Structure formats: structure tokens, C-alpha cells
Amino acid sequence: MKIRAGIVGGAGYTGGEMLRILLNHPSVDIAFVLSSSNEGNLVSDVHTDLFGETDLRFSADLLQDIDVLFLCVGHGDAKKYLAANFINPSVKIIDLSQDFRLKANAGNEWVYGLPELNRQEIKKAQYIANPGCFATCIQLALLPLAAAGALKNEVHINATTGSTGAGQSLSATSHFSWRNNNLSVYKAFDHQHLNEIGESLLKVDAQFNSTLNFIPQRGDFTRGILASVYTETELSEEALQQIYEDYYADHAFTHVSSKNIHLKQVVNTNKGLVHVEKHGNKAFIVSIIDNLLKGASGQAVQNMNLMFGLPERQGLQLKASAF
């Protein structure tokens, strides 16, 4: 028996990526794709790259005969949707918005869906709050140090994201004519993803109280996030490398590279790559992901695989763009 999946918010970037993955997932059938603004339209009329891949049409009705529901909706809309619609208690829910990521909003029902942090809890969970894209990338850079009790000093983070991180709706800073050949800083020092990063670091190191200085940037490319991070440490480069390799030894998608890394190694994949160096008294870490896959829809499917006892990599053995 295949897993029957429903997708709410199927017309956007994360909904489109969810469709592309699940259409080729050997253990999943897509029961419906909901988009009230596209009811009755072919999915391939919106996601034109899927022409010839599927005859699915968008629905405006929520079907109850499903096993898992993906909420690919805007921030604030997931909570509203769940309040307005009855969902069978047996249905597992994976929310890609930020509505349930923080403990204050999650209660005891929602598990924070970063497998590199909560793999065992995810396996037993009914409801998953998928992490943010910046939060995923930065946590992959910092969790090994925090878990080793070695994140004791101020942390400096500069991270640049592709334009798809802003979603599909147009804004002044997402038009091609503004974004192309351009670079800008936004939400310096107070990006919303800092809150979930802080909660995760405290989970692995209850003594963590260092300042996280985060400078997010909008890049002029489409997909991917590159985070460069540094903090003071007494550890040698060899010790740092061992800490990272040990932490990620049993994780399916996050890998530690002894060589410098670049975005084309991860774009169009669910991989996270991490590279660590020592410069003077500072540890320098580079972390990269695809913001729409490991930072959103790919990680959501990774969580689904864990929740249903499937091989973690199933349906996610994707090809990097490479060049």
C-alpha cells in the first residue's frame, strides 16, 4: 500500500518542489493538490516543467482519505488552515511555514523537523514543523560545535540566499530588474530564523548563551544558501574536523568536506555540505544547501520517510546541477 499524500498550497515554489519529488517517490501516491486560486486547472499549466509528467488538476477540496498532509502555505496561514478545517487525527501533518517551529507555538504536539537534531523524535511524531531555510543551513554549521560544548564565544554569520527564498509573490525586491546583478542586506541582526536556531543550540548545549550575529543577504541567483560562520575557539583544525565528522557520521544527507565547497554541489539536491577550517584563534565554517529542497520541500519528504519507516533517502536521490 502506498502512502496517500495531500498538498495544500500547491501552486507556489515549495508546493511545486513537493510535487516534483512526490511524483517520482516510489512509496507515495498524490491524492490531491489544493489551490483555491487554480481550482480545476492542470498542475502542468502552473508548473510548466511538469507537462508530460502528470495529468493532475488542482482541487479546492480537502480529501480526508490521506495518510500525510503537507502544508506548503505562507507564514500564519497554516495555523488558520488547521483551525478552519477538520483533519482526521490519524493523518500525519508536515507544516512548511514557521507557525509551529518555536516551542511557544508548538506545545507538545509538534516536533521540530531537523533530522540532524531530532531524528528519533521525528520517527515517532504525528506533526512536524519543518525548519526554515536559513535556520537549516546555519544549524548544520553550528550544531556539532554546540553538541561538543565548544560554542562558547560570540558567533558571526553571513549568509546569502537565492531569490526563490522570497516566495513566488512579487515584491519590490523580487522583480528580475531589481534582483539581477544586485546584492543587498536585509533584517540584519534580527532575522526571524534566529529564534529557532537559538532553541536548537540550547537543546544540545543547555549552557549555550553566546550572541549570534546574523547578516542575511539577498543574492542575484535563483536557488541555494551559502552561510559563512566564524567564532573563536581553542580547538585545533584536526579536532574541529573530527567533531564535525563524528556528528554527521550517521546522517544521510549532511556531509563534511575537507575541501572548500560551492553551491552547485547542492543545488537541486537534498544535501547539506559543511567545510571547516581554523584561522588563528577562529573556527571558520562554510555550510551550503538548496533552500527549496534541504531548506524546505526535500527536508519535508525526508521527515515523511522517517515518520513512515521508509529509507531516509527514498525519493530524494536527486542530481545536482553541477554546471
mmCIF file with all atom_site columns, N, CA and C in Angstrom, residues 3 17-18 21-22 25 28 68 70 92-94 96 112-125 128-131 136 140 248 250-255 269-273 289-290 292-318:
data_model
loop_
_atom_site.group_PDB
_atom_site.id
_atom_site.type_symbol
_atom_site.label_atom_id
_atom_site.label_alt_id
_atom_site.label_comp_id
_atom_site.label_asym_id
_atom_site.label_entity_id
_atom_site.label_seq_id
_atom_site.pdbx_PDB_ins_code
_atom_site.Cartn_x
_atom_site.Cartn_y
_atom_site.Cartn_z
_atom_site.occupancy
_atom_site.B_iso_or_equiv
_atom_site.pdbx_formal_charge
_atom_site.auth_seq_id
_atom_site.auth_comp_id
_atom_site.auth_asym_id
_atom_site.auth_atom_id
_atom_site.pdbx_PDB_model_num
ATOM 1   N N  . ILE A 1 3   ? 1.654  5.337  0.420  1.00 0.00 ? 3   ILE A N  1
ATOM 2   C CA . ILE A 1 3   ? 1.236  6.461  1.251  1.00 0.00 ? 3   ILE A CA 1
ATOM 3   C C  . ILE A 1 3   ? 0.448  7.432  0.383  1.00 0.00 ? 3   ILE A C  1
ATOM 4   N N  . GLU A 1 17  ? 7.973  22.090 -5.761 1.00 0.00 ? 17  GLU A N  1
ATOM 5   C CA . GLU A 1 17  ? 9.052  21.151 -5.459 1.00 0.00 ? 17  GLU A CA 1
ATOM 6   C C  . GLU A 1 17  ? 8.510  19.884 -4.800 1.00 0.00 ? 17  GLU A C  1
ATOM 7   N N  . MET A 1 18  ? 7.486  20.043 -3.949 1.00 0.00 ? 18  MET A N  1
ATOM 8   C CA . MET A 1 18  ? 6.868  18.870 -3.338 1.00 0.00 ? 18  MET A CA 1
ATOM 9   C C  . MET A 1 18  ? 6.293  17.950 -4.410 1.00 0.00 ? 18  MET A C  1
ATOM 10  N N  . ILE A 1 21  ? 9.057  16.022 -6.347 1.00 0.00 ? 21  ILE A N  1
ATOM 11  C CA . ILE A 1 21  ? 9.626  14.908 -5.579 1.00 0.00 ? 21  ILE A CA 1
ATOM 12  C C  . ILE A 1 21  ? 8.628  13.758 -5.479 1.00 0.00 ? 21  ILE A C  1
ATOM 13  N N  . LEU A 1 22  ? 7.395  14.070 -5.072 1.00 0.00 ? 22  LEU A N  1
ATOM 14  C CA . LEU A 1 22  ? 6.436  13.005 -4.782 1.00 0.00 ? 22  LEU A CA 1
ATOM 15  C C  . LEU A 1 22  ? 5.956  12.283 -6.033 1.00 0.00 ? 22  LEU A C  1
ATOM 16  N N  . HIS A 1 25  ? 8.338  9.547  -6.226 1.00 0.00 ? 25  HIS A N  1
ATOM 17  C CA . HIS A 1 25  ? 8.615  8.799  -4.996 1.00 0.00 ? 25  HIS A CA 1
ATOM 18  C C  . HIS A 1 25  ? 7.946  7.430  -5.106 1.00 0.00 ? 25  HIS A C  1
ATOM 19  N N  . VAL A 1 28  ? 4.721  6.714  -2.689 1.00 0.00 ? 28  VAL A N  1
ATOM 20  C CA . VAL A 1 28  ? 3.706  7.747  -2.490 1.00 0.00 ? 28  VAL A CA 1
ATOM 21  C C  . VAL A 1 28  ? 2.800  7.879  -3.703 1.00 0.00 ? 28  VAL A C  1
ATOM 22  N N  . VAL A 1 68  ? -0.823 11.521 4.883  1.00 0.00 ? 68  VAL A N  1
ATOM 23  C CA . VAL A 1 68  ? 0.036  12.636 5.258  1.00 0.00 ? 68  VAL A CA 1
ATOM 24  C C  . VAL A 1 68  ? -0.416 13.884 4.513  1.00 0.00 ? 68  VAL A C  1
ATOM 25  N N  . PHE A 1 70  ? 0.837  17.792 3.559  1.00 0.00 ? 70  PHE A N  1
ATOM 26  C CA . PHE A 1 70  ? 1.900  18.796 3.504  1.00 0.00 ? 70  PHE A CA 1
ATOM 27  C C  . PHE A 1 70  ? 1.263  20.175 3.394  1.00 0.00 ? 70  PHE A C  1
ATOM 28  N N  . LYS A 1 92  ? -0.914 12.319 9.424  1.00 0.00 ? 92  LYS A N  1
ATOM 29  C CA . LYS A 1 92  ? 0.322  12.997 9.826  1.00 0.00 ? 92  LYS A CA 1
ATOM 30  C C  . LYS A 1 92  ? 0.423  14.308 9.053  1.00 0.00 ? 92  LYS A C  1
ATOM 31  N N  . ILE A 1 93  ? 0.875  15.368 9.732  1.00 0.00 ? 93  ILE A N  1
ATOM 32  C CA . ILE A 1 93  ? 0.943  16.693 9.120  1.00 0.00 ? 93  ILE A CA 1
ATOM 33  C C  . ILE A 1 93  ? 2.375  17.201 9.160  1.00 0.00 ? 93  ILE A C  1
ATOM 34  N N  . ILE A 1 94  ? 2.830  17.731 8.026  1.00 0.00 ? 94  ILE A N  1
ATOM 35  C CA . ILE A 1 94  ? 4.149  18.363 7.933  1.00 0.00 ? 94  ILE A CA 1
ATOM 36  C C  . ILE A 1 94  ? 3.932  19.784 7.436  1.00 0.00 ? 94  ILE A C  1
ATOM 37  N N  . LEU A 1 96  ? 5.291  23.456 6.413  1.00 0.00 ? 96  LEU A N  1
ATOM 38  C CA . LEU A 1 96  ? 6.491  24.122 5.920  1.00 0.00 ? 96  LEU A CA 1
ATOM 39  C C  . LEU A 1 96  ? 6.535  25.605 6.276  1.00 0.00 ? 96  LEU A C  1
ATOM 40  N N  . TYR A 1 112 ? 10.074 19.651 16.000 1.00 0.00 ? 112 TYR A N  1
ATOM 41  C CA . TYR A 1 112 ? 10.875 20.453 15.080 1.00 0.00 ? 112 TYR A CA 1
ATOM 42  C C  . TYR A 1 112 ? 11.619 19.511 14.136 1.00 0.00 ? 112 TYR A C  1
ATOM 43  N N  . GLY A 1 113 ? 11.369 19.669 12.824 1.00 0.00 ? 113 GLY A N  1
ATOM 44  C CA . GLY A 1 113 ? 11.763 18.668 11.848 1.00 0.00 ? 113 GLY A CA 1
ATOM 45  C C  . GLY A 1 113 ? 13.137 18.825 11.235 1.00 0.00 ? 113 GLY A C  1
ATOM 46  N N  . LEU A 1 114 ? 14.169 18.928 12.054 1.00 0.00 ? 114 LEU A N  1
ATOM 47  C CA . LEU A 1 114 ? 15.538 18.901 11.545 1.00 0.00 ? 114 LEU A CA 1
ATOM 48  C C  . LEU A 1 114 ? 16.129 17.534 11.895 1.00 0.00 ? 114 LEU A C  1
ATOM 49  N N  . PRO A 1 115 ? 16.233 16.618 10.927 1.00 0.00 ? 115 PRO A N  1
ATOM 50  C CA . PRO A 1 115 ? 16.701 15.263 11.238 1.00 0.00 ? 115 PRO A CA 1
ATOM 51  C C  . PRO A 1 115 ? 18.075 15.227 11.890 1.00 0.00 ? 115 PRO A C  1
ATOM 52  N N  . GLU A 1 116 ? 18.937 16.183 11.568 1.00 0.00 ? 116 GLU A N  1
ATOM 53  C CA . GLU A 1 116 ? 20.273 16.210 12.167 1.00 0.00 ? 116 GLU A CA 1
ATOM 54  C C  . GLU A 1 116 ? 20.230 16.592 13.643 1.00 0.00 ? 116 GLU A C  1
ATOM 55  N N  . LEU A 1 117 ? 19.049 16.971 14.125 1.00 0.00 ? 117 LEU A N  1
ATOM 56  C CA . LEU A 1 117 ? 18.858 17.297 15.531 1.00 0.00 ? 117 LEU A CA 1
ATOM 57  C C  . LEU A 1 117 ? 17.882 16.346 16.212 1.00 0.00 ? 117 LEU A C  1
ATOM 58  N N  . ASN A 1 118 ? 16.781 16.031 15.532 1.00 0.00 ? 118 ASN A N  1
ATOM 59  C CA . ASN A 1 118 ? 15.647 15.339 16.171 1.00 0.00 ? 118 ASN A CA 1
ATOM 60  C C  . ASN A 1 118 ? 15.217 14.063 15.450 1.00 0.00 ? 118 ASN A C  1
ATOM 61  N N  . ARG A 1 119 ? 16.147 13.330 14.867 1.00 0.00 ? 119 ARG A N  1
ATOM 62  C CA . ARG A 1 119 ? 15.762 12.180 14.050 1.00 0.00 ? 119 ARG A CA 1
ATOM 63  C C  . ARG A 1 119 ? 14.860 11.194 14.805 1.00 0.00 ? 119 ARG A C  1
ATOM 64  N N  . GLN A 1 120 ? 15.206 10.829 16.029 1.00 0.00 ? 120 GLN A N  1
ATOM 65  C CA . GLN A 1 120 ? 14.429 9.830  16.767 1.00 0.00 ? 120 GLN A CA 1
ATOM 66  C C  . GLN A 1 120 ? 13.034 10.350 17.105 1.00 0.00 ? 120 GLN A C  1
ATOM 67  N N  . GLU A 1 121 ? 12.922 11.620 17.479 1.00 0.00 ? 121 GLU A N  1
ATOM 68  C CA . GLU A 1 121 ? 11.612 12.204 17.773 1.00 0.00 ? 121 GLU A CA 1
ATOM 69  C C  . GLU A 1 121 ? 10.747 12.280 16.513 1.00 0.00 ? 121 GLU A C  1
ATOM 70  N N  . ILE A 1 122 ? 11.364 12.578 15.382 1.00 0.00 ? 122 ILE A N  1
ATOM 71  C CA . ILE A 1 122 ? 10.637 12.661 14.108 1.00 0.00 ? 122 ILE A CA 1
ATOM 72  C C  . ILE A 1 122 ? 10.022 11.310 13.761 1.00 0.00 ? 122 ILE A C  1
ATOM 73  N N  . LYS A 1 123 ? 10.750 10.238 14.005 1.00 0.00 ? 123 LYS A N  1
ATOM 74  C CA . LYS A 1 123 ? 10.254 8.897  13.682 1.00 0.00 ? 123 LYS A CA 1
ATOM 75  C C  . LYS A 1 123 ? 8.942  8.585  14.393 1.00 0.00 ? 123 LYS A C  1
ATOM 76  N N  . LYS A 1 124 ? 8.742  9.164  15.573 1.00 0.00 ? 124 LYS A N  1
ATOM 77  C CA . LYS A 1 124 ? 7.553  8.875  16.378 1.00 0.00 ? 124 LYS A CA 1
ATOM 78  C C  . LYS A 1 124 ? 6.503  9.978  16.289 1.00 0.00 ? 124 LYS A C  1
ATOM 79  N N  . ALA A 1 125 ? 6.758  11.017 15.512 1.00 0.00 ? 125 ALA A N  1
ATOM 80  C CA . ALA A 1 125 ? 5.914  12.214 15.539 1.00 0.00 ? 125 ALA A CA 1
ATOM 81  C C  . ALA A 1 125 ? 4.661  12.057 14.683 1.00 0.00 ? 125 ALA A C  1
ATOM 82  N N  . ILE A 1 128 ? 4.870  17.598 12.308 1.00 0.00 ? 128 ILE A N  1
ATOM 83  C CA . ILE A 1 128 ? 6.231  18.095 12.115 1.00 0.00 ? 128 ILE A CA 1
ATOM 84  C C  . ILE A 1 128 ? 6.193  19.562 11.692 1.00 0.00 ? 128 ILE A C  1
ATOM 85  N N  . ALA A 1 129 ? 7.003  20.373 12.365 1.00 0.00 ? 129 ALA A N  1
ATOM 86  C CA . ALA A 1 129 ? 7.238  21.758 11.953 1.00 0.00 ? 129 ALA A CA 1
ATOM 87  C C  . ALA A 1 129 ? 8.558  21.787 11.190 1.00 0.00 ? 129 ALA A C  1
ATOM 88  N N  . ASN A 1 130 ? 8.478  21.919 9.878  1.00 0.00 ? 130 ASN A N  1
ATOM 89  C CA . ASN A 1 130 ? 9.680  21.914 9.038  1.00 0.00 ? 130 ASN A CA 1
ATOM 90  C C  . ASN A 1 130 ? 10.505 23.176 9.310  1.00 0.00 ? 130 ASN A C  1
ATOM 91  N N  . PRO A 1 131 ? 11.829 23.056 9.447  1.00 0.00 ? 131 PRO A N  1
ATOM 92  C CA . PRO A 1 131 ? 12.650 24.234 9.747  1.00 0.00 ? 131 PRO A CA 1
ATOM 93  C C  . PRO A 1 131 ? 12.687 25.246 8.611  1.00 0.00 ? 131 PRO A C  1
ATOM 94  N N  . THR A 1 136 ? 18.063 26.037 8.750  1.00 0.00 ? 136 THR A N  1
ATOM 95  C CA . THR A 1 136 ? 18.653 24.730 8.439  1.00 0.00 ? 136 THR A CA 1
ATOM 96  C C  . THR A 1 136 ? 20.130 24.871 8.118  1.00 0.00 ? 136 THR A C  1
ATOM 97  N N  . LEU A 1 140 ? 23.260 23.487 10.569 1.00 0.00 ? 140 LEU A N  1
ATOM 98  C CA . LEU A 1 140 ? 24.217 22.472 10.123 1.00 0.00 ? 140 LEU A CA 1
ATOM 99  C C  . LEU A 1 140 ? 25.648 22.929 10.385 1.00 0.00 ? 140 LEU A C  1
ATOM 100 N N  . TYR A 1 248 ? 28.113 14.052 12.074 1.00 0.00 ? 248 TYR A N  1
ATOM 101 C CA . TYR A 1 248 ? 27.326 13.752 10.878 1.00 0.00 ? 248 TYR A CA 1
ATOM 102 C C  . TYR A 1 248 ? 27.575 12.342 10.323 1.00 0.00 ? 248 TYR A C  1
ATOM 103 N N  . ASP A 1 250 ? 26.362 9.467  10.894 1.00 0.00 ? 250 ASP A N  1
ATOM 104 C CA . ASP A 1 250 ? 25.191 8.622  10.653 1.00 0.00 ? 250 ASP A CA 1
ATOM 105 C C  . ASP A 1 250 ? 24.047 9.366  9.982  1.00 0.00 ? 250 ASP A C  1
ATOM 106 N N  . HIS A 1 251 ? 24.311 10.532 9.424  1.00 0.00 ? 251 HIS A N  1
ATOM 107 C CA . HIS A 1 251 ? 23.248 11.314 8.790  1.00 0.00 ? 251 HIS A CA 1
ATOM 108 C C  . HIS A 1 251 ? 23.307 11.161 7.275  1.00 0.00 ? 251 HIS A C  1
ATOM 109 N N  . ALA A 1 252 ? 22.116 10.950 6.696  1.00 0.00 ? 252 ALA A N  1
ATOM 110 C CA . ALA A 1 252 ? 22.023 10.532 5.301  1.00 0.00 ? 252 ALA A CA 1
ATOM 111 C C  . ALA A 1 252 ? 22.373 11.633 4.309  1.00 0.00 ? 252 ALA A C  1
ATOM 112 N N  . PHE A 1 253 ? 22.126 12.891 4.664  1.00 0.00 ? 253 PHE A N  1
ATOM 113 C CA . PHE A 1 253 ? 22.226 13.948 3.660  1.00 0.00 ? 253 PHE A CA 1
ATOM 114 C C  . PHE A 1 253 ? 23.267 15.015 3.963  1.00 0.00 ? 253 PHE A C  1
ATOM 115 N N  . THR A 1 254 ? 23.780 15.066 5.177  1.00 0.00 ? 254 THR A N  1
ATOM 116 C CA . THR A 1 254 ? 24.748 16.107 5.523  1.00 0.00 ? 254 THR A CA 1
ATOM 117 C C  . THR A 1 254 ? 26.141 15.498 5.556  1.00 0.00 ? 254 THR A C  1
ATOM 118 N N  . HIS A 1 255 ? 27.059 16.111 4.815  1.00 0.00 ? 255 HIS A N  1
ATOM 119 C CA . HIS A 1 255 ? 28.397 15.565 4.642  1.00 0.00 ? 255 HIS A CA 1
ATOM 120 C C  . HIS A 1 255 ? 29.436 16.647 4.924  1.00 0.00 ? 255 HIS A C  1
ATOM 121 N N  . THR A 1 269 ? 19.403 19.275 -4.956 1.00 0.00 ? 269 THR A N  1
ATOM 122 C CA . THR A 1 269 ? 19.534 18.076 -4.134 1.00 0.00 ? 269 THR A CA 1
ATOM 123 C C  . THR A 1 269 ? 19.042 18.377 -2.720 1.00 0.00 ? 269 THR A C  1
ATOM 124 N N  . ASN A 1 270 ? 18.918 17.319 -1.923 1.00 0.00 ? 270 ASN A N  1
ATOM 125 C CA . ASN A 1 270 ? 18.564 17.460 -0.512 1.00 0.00 ? 270 ASN A CA 1
ATOM 126 C C  . ASN A 1 270 ? 19.804 17.425 0.382  1.00 0.00 ? 270 ASN A C  1
ATOM 127 N N  . LYS A 1 271 ? 20.972 17.613 -0.212 1.00 0.00 ? 271 LYS A N  1
ATOM 128 C CA . LYS A 1 271 ? 22.214 17.539 0.562  1.00 0.00 ? 271 LYS A CA 1
ATOM 129 C C  . LYS A 1 271 ? 22.503 18.844 1.299  1.00 0.00 ? 271 LYS A C  1
ATOM 130 N N  . GLY A 1 272 ? 23.187 18.687 2.427  1.00 0.00 ? 272 GLY A N  1
ATOM 131 C CA . GLY A 1 272 ? 23.848 19.803 3.088  1.00 0.00 ? 272 GLY A CA 1
ATOM 132 C C  . GLY A 1 272 ? 25.329 19.477 3.132  1.00 0.00 ? 272 GLY A C  1
ATOM 133 N N  . LEU A 1 273 ? 26.172 20.407 2.728  1.00 0.00 ? 273 LEU A N  1
ATOM 134 C CA . LEU A 1 273 ? 27.617 20.211 2.818  1.00 0.00 ? 273 LEU A CA 1
ATOM 135 C C  . LEU A 1 273 ? 28.207 21.222 3.791  1.00 0.00 ? 273 LEU A C  1
ATOM 136 N N  . ILE A 1 289 ? 23.221 24.652 1.277  1.00 0.00 ? 289 ILE A N  1
ATOM 137 C CA . ILE A 1 289 ? 22.053 23.827 0.974  1.00 0.00 ? 289 ILE A CA 1
ATOM 138 C C  . ILE A 1 289 ? 21.313 24.444 -0.208 1.00 0.00 ? 289 ILE A C  1
ATOM 139 N N  . ASP A 1 290 ? 20.388 23.677 -0.789 1.00 0.00 ? 290 ASP A N  1
ATOM 140 C CA . ASP A 1 290 ? 19.382 24.228 -1.693 1.00 0.00 ? 290 ASP A CA 1
ATOM 141 C C  . ASP A 1 290 ? 18.217 24.684 -0.819 1.00 0.00 ? 290 ASP A C  1
ATOM 142 N N  . LEU A 1 292 ? 15.168 25.407 -1.424 1.00 0.00 ? 292 LEU A N  1
ATOM 143 C CA . LEU A 1 292 ? 13.854 24.827 -1.699 1.00 0.00 ? 292 LEU A CA 1
ATOM 144 C C  . LEU A 1 292 ? 13.792 23.335 -1.405 1.00 0.00 ? 292 LEU A C  1
ATOM 145 N N  . LEU A 1 293 ? 14.940 22.677 -1.270 1.00 0.00 ? 293 LEU A N  1
ATOM 146 C CA . LEU A 1 293 ? 14.949 21.233 -1.039 1.00 0.00 ? 293 LEU A CA 1
ATOM 147 C C  . LEU A 1 293 ? 15.359 20.938 0.402  1.00 0.00 ? 293 LEU A C  1
ATOM 148 N N  . LYS A 1 294 ? 16.627 20.888 0.720  1.00 0.00 ? 294 LYS A N  1
ATOM 149 C CA . LYS A 1 294 ? 17.001 20.673 2.126  1.00 0.00 ? 294 LYS A CA 1
ATOM 150 C C  . LYS A 1 294 ? 16.453 21.795 3.009  1.00 0.00 ? 294 LYS A C  1
ATOM 151 N N  . GLY A 1 295 ? 16.242 22.976 2.430  1.00 0.00 ? 295 GLY A N  1
ATOM 152 C CA . GLY A 1 295 ? 15.683 24.083 3.193  1.00 0.00 ? 295 GLY A CA 1
ATOM 153 C C  . GLY A 1 295 ? 14.173 24.125 3.226  1.00 0.00 ? 295 GLY A C  1
ATOM 154 N N  . ALA A 1 296 ? 13.492 23.182 2.559  1.00 0.00 ? 296 ALA A N  1
ATOM 155 C CA . ALA A 1 296 ? 12.016 23.216 2.537  1.00 0.00 ? 296 ALA A CA 1
ATOM 156 C C  . ALA A 1 296 ? 11.452 21.845 2.138  1.00 0.00 ? 296 ALA A C  1
ATOM 157 N N  . SER A 1 297 ? 11.088 21.675 0.869  1.00 0.00 ? 297 SER A N  1
ATOM 158 C CA . SER A 1 297 ? 10.314 20.503 0.443  1.00 0.00 ? 297 SER A CA 1
ATOM 159 C C  . SER A 1 297 ? 11.084 19.194 0.534  1.00 0.00 ? 297 SER A C  1
ATOM 160 N N  . GLY A 1 298 ? 12.367 19.201 0.207  1.00 0.00 ? 298 GLY A N  1
ATOM 161 C CA . GLY A 1 298 ? 13.153 17.975 0.315  1.00 0.00 ? 298 GLY A CA 1
ATOM 162 C C  . GLY A 1 298 ? 13.243 17.503 1.748  1.00 0.00 ? 298 GLY A C  1
ATOM 163 N N  . GLN A 1 299 ? 13.489 18.423 2.650  1.00 0.00 ? 299 GLN A N  1
ATOM 164 C CA . GLN A 1 299 ? 13.559 18.074 4.070  1.00 0.00 ? 299 GLN A CA 1
ATOM 165 C C  . GLN A 1 299 ? 12.205 17.579 4.581  1.00 0.00 ? 299 GLN A C  1
ATOM 166 N N  . ALA A 1 300 ? 11.108 18.150 4.063  1.00 0.00 ? 300 ALA A N  1
ATOM 167 C CA . ALA A 1 300 ? 9.776  17.689 4.449  1.00 0.00 ? 300 ALA A CA 1
ATOM 168 C C  . ALA A 1 300 ? 9.570  16.235 4.032  1.00 0.00 ? 300 ALA A C  1
ATOM 169 N N  . VAL A 1 301 ? 10.018 15.868 2.831  1.00 0.00 ? 301 VAL A N  1
ATOM 170 C CA . VAL A 1 301 ? 9.901  14.479 2.387  1.00 0.00 ? 301 VAL A CA 1
ATOM 171 C C  . VAL A 1 301 ? 10.855 13.584 3.181  1.00 0.00 ? 301 VAL A C  1
ATOM 172 N N  . GLN A 1 302 ? 12.034 14.086 3.506  1.00 0.00 ? 302 GLN A N  1
ATOM 173 C CA . GLN A 1 302 ? 12.941 13.342 4.381  1.00 0.00 ? 302 GLN A CA 1
ATOM 174 C C  . GLN A 1 302 ? 12.255 13.029 5.711  1.00 0.00 ? 302 GLN A C  1
ATOM 175 N N  . ASN A 1 303 ? 11.556 14.010 6.252  1.00 0.00 ? 303 ASN A N  1
ATOM 176 C CA . ASN A 1 303 ? 10.807 13.807 7.503  1.00 0.00 ? 303 ASN A CA 1
ATOM 177 C C  . ASN A 1 303 ? 9.687  12.787 7.315  1.00 0.00 ? 303 ASN A C  1
ATOM 178 N N  . MET A 1 304 ? 8.975  12.878 6.189  1.00 0.00 ? 304 MET A N  1
ATOM 179 C CA . MET A 1 304 ? 7.929  11.889 5.904  1.00 0.00 ? 304 MET A CA 1
ATOM 180 C C  . MET A 1 304 ? 8.505  10.476 5.869  1.00 0.00 ? 304 MET A C  1
ATOM 181 N N  . ASN A 1 305 ? 9.636  10.312 5.211  1.00 0.00 ? 305 ASN A N  1
ATOM 182 C CA . ASN A 1 305 ? 10.267 8.994  5.155  1.00 0.00 ? 305 ASN A CA 1
ATOM 183 C C  . ASN A 1 305 ? 10.549 8.460  6.555  1.00 0.00 ? 305 ASN A C  1
ATOM 184 N N  . LEU A 1 306 ? 11.063 9.312  7.422  1.00 0.00 ? 306 LEU A N  1
ATOM 185 C CA . LEU A 1 306 ? 11.346 8.896  8.800  1.00 0.00 ? 306 LEU A CA 1
ATOM 186 C C  . LEU A 1 306 ? 10.063 8.544  9.544  1.00 0.00 ? 306 LEU A C  1
ATOM 187 N N  . MET A 1 307 ? 9.017  9.341  9.364  1.00 0.00 ? 307 MET A N  1
ATOM 188 C CA . MET A 1 307 ? 7.756  9.128  10.071 1.00 0.00 ? 307 MET A CA 1
ATOM 189 C C  . MET A 1 307 ? 7.086  7.808  9.684  1.00 0.00 ? 307 MET A C  1
ATOM 190 N N  . PHE A 1 308 ? 7.270  7.395  8.426  1.00 0.00 ? 308 PHE A N  1
ATOM 191 C CA . PHE A 1 308 ? 6.609  6.187  7.930  1.00 0.00 ? 308 PHE A CA 1
ATOM 192 C C  . PHE A 1 308 ? 7.544  4.982  7.872  1.00 0.00 ? 308 PHE A C  1
ATOM 193 N N  . GLY A 1 309 ? 8.731  5.117  8.441  1.00 0.00 ? 309 GLY A N  1
ATOM 194 C CA . GLY A 1 309 ? 9.654  3.993  8.492  1.00 0.00 ? 309 GLY A CA 1
ATOM 195 C C  . GLY A 1 309 ? 10.255 3.613  7.160  1.00 0.00 ? 309 GLY A C  1
ATOM 196 N N  . LEU A 1 310 ? 10.324 4.566  6.231  1.00 0.00 ? 310 LEU A N  1
ATOM 197 C CA . LEU A 1 310 ? 10.916 4.310  4.913  1.00 0.00 ? 310 LEU A CA 1
ATOM 198 C C  . LEU A 1 310 ? 12.409 4.608  4.953  1.00 0.00 ? 310 LEU A C  1
ATOM 199 N N  . PRO A 1 311 ? 13.182 4.099  3.997  1.00 0.00 ? 311 PRO A N  1
ATOM 200 C CA . PRO A 1 311 ? 14.584 4.513  3.895  1.00 0.00 ? 311 PRO A CA 1
ATOM 201 C C  . PRO A 1 311 ? 14.659 6.036  3.768  1.00 0.00 ? 311 PRO A C  1
ATOM 202 N N  . GLU A 1 312 ? 15.547 6.629  4.524  1.00 0.00 ? 312 GLU A N  1
ATOM 203 C CA . GLU A 1 312 ? 15.574 8.096  4.627  1.00 0.00 ? 312 GLU A CA 1
ATOM 204 C C  . GLU A 1 312 ? 15.827 8.776  3.283  1.00 0.00 ? 312 GLU A C  1
ATOM 205 N N  . ARG A 1 313 ? 16.569 8.116  2.399  1.00 0.00 ? 313 ARG A N  1
ATOM 206 C CA . ARG A 1 313 ? 16.929 8.724  1.116  1.00 0.00 ? 313 ARG A CA 1
ATOM 207 C C  . ARG A 1 313 ? 15.920 8.431  0.012  1.00 0.00 ? 313 ARG A C  1
ATOM 208 N N  . GLN A 1 314 ? 14.883 7.660  0.320  1.00 0.00 ? 314 GLN A N  1
ATOM 209 C CA . GLN A 1 314 ? 13.957 7.243  -0.736 1.00 0.00 ? 314 GLN A CA 1
ATOM 210 C C  . GLN A 1 314 ? 13.276 8.452  -1.387 1.00 0.00 ? 314 GLN A C  1
ATOM 211 N N  . GLY A 1 315 ? 13.282 8.482  -2.709 1.00 0.00 ? 315 GLY A N  1
ATOM 212 C CA . GLY A 1 315 ? 12.664 9.568  -3.457 1.00 0.00 ? 315 GLY A CA 1
ATOM 213 C C  . GLY A 1 315 ? 13.467 10.849 -3.469 1.00 0.00 ? 315 GLY A C  1
ATOM 214 N N  . LEU A 1 316 ? 14.642 10.841 -2.826 1.00 0.00 ? 316 LEU A N  1
ATOM 215 C CA . LEU A 1 316 ? 15.431 12.065 -2.683 1.00 0.00 ? 316 LEU A CA 1
ATOM 216 C C  . LEU A 1 316 ? 16.849 11.919 -3.238 1.00 0.00 ? 316 LEU A C  1
ATOM 217 N N  . GLN A 1 317 ? 17.069 10.905 -4.037 1.00 0.00 ? 317 GLN A N  1
ATOM 218 C CA . GLN A 1 317 ? 18.385 10.735 -4.647 1.00 0.00 ? 317 GLN A CA 1
ATOM 219 C C  . GLN A 1 317 ? 18.428 11.557 -5.932 1.00 0.00 ? 317 GLN A C  1
ATOM 220 N N  . LEU A 1 318 ? 18.594 12.852 -5.730 1.00 0.00 ? 318 LEU A N  1
ATOM 221 C CA . LEU A 1 318 ? 18.449 13.834 -6.796 1.00 0.00 ? 318 LEU A CA 1
ATOM 222 C C  . LEU A 1 318 ? 19.816 14.229 -7.348 1.00 0.00 ? 318 LEU A C  1
#
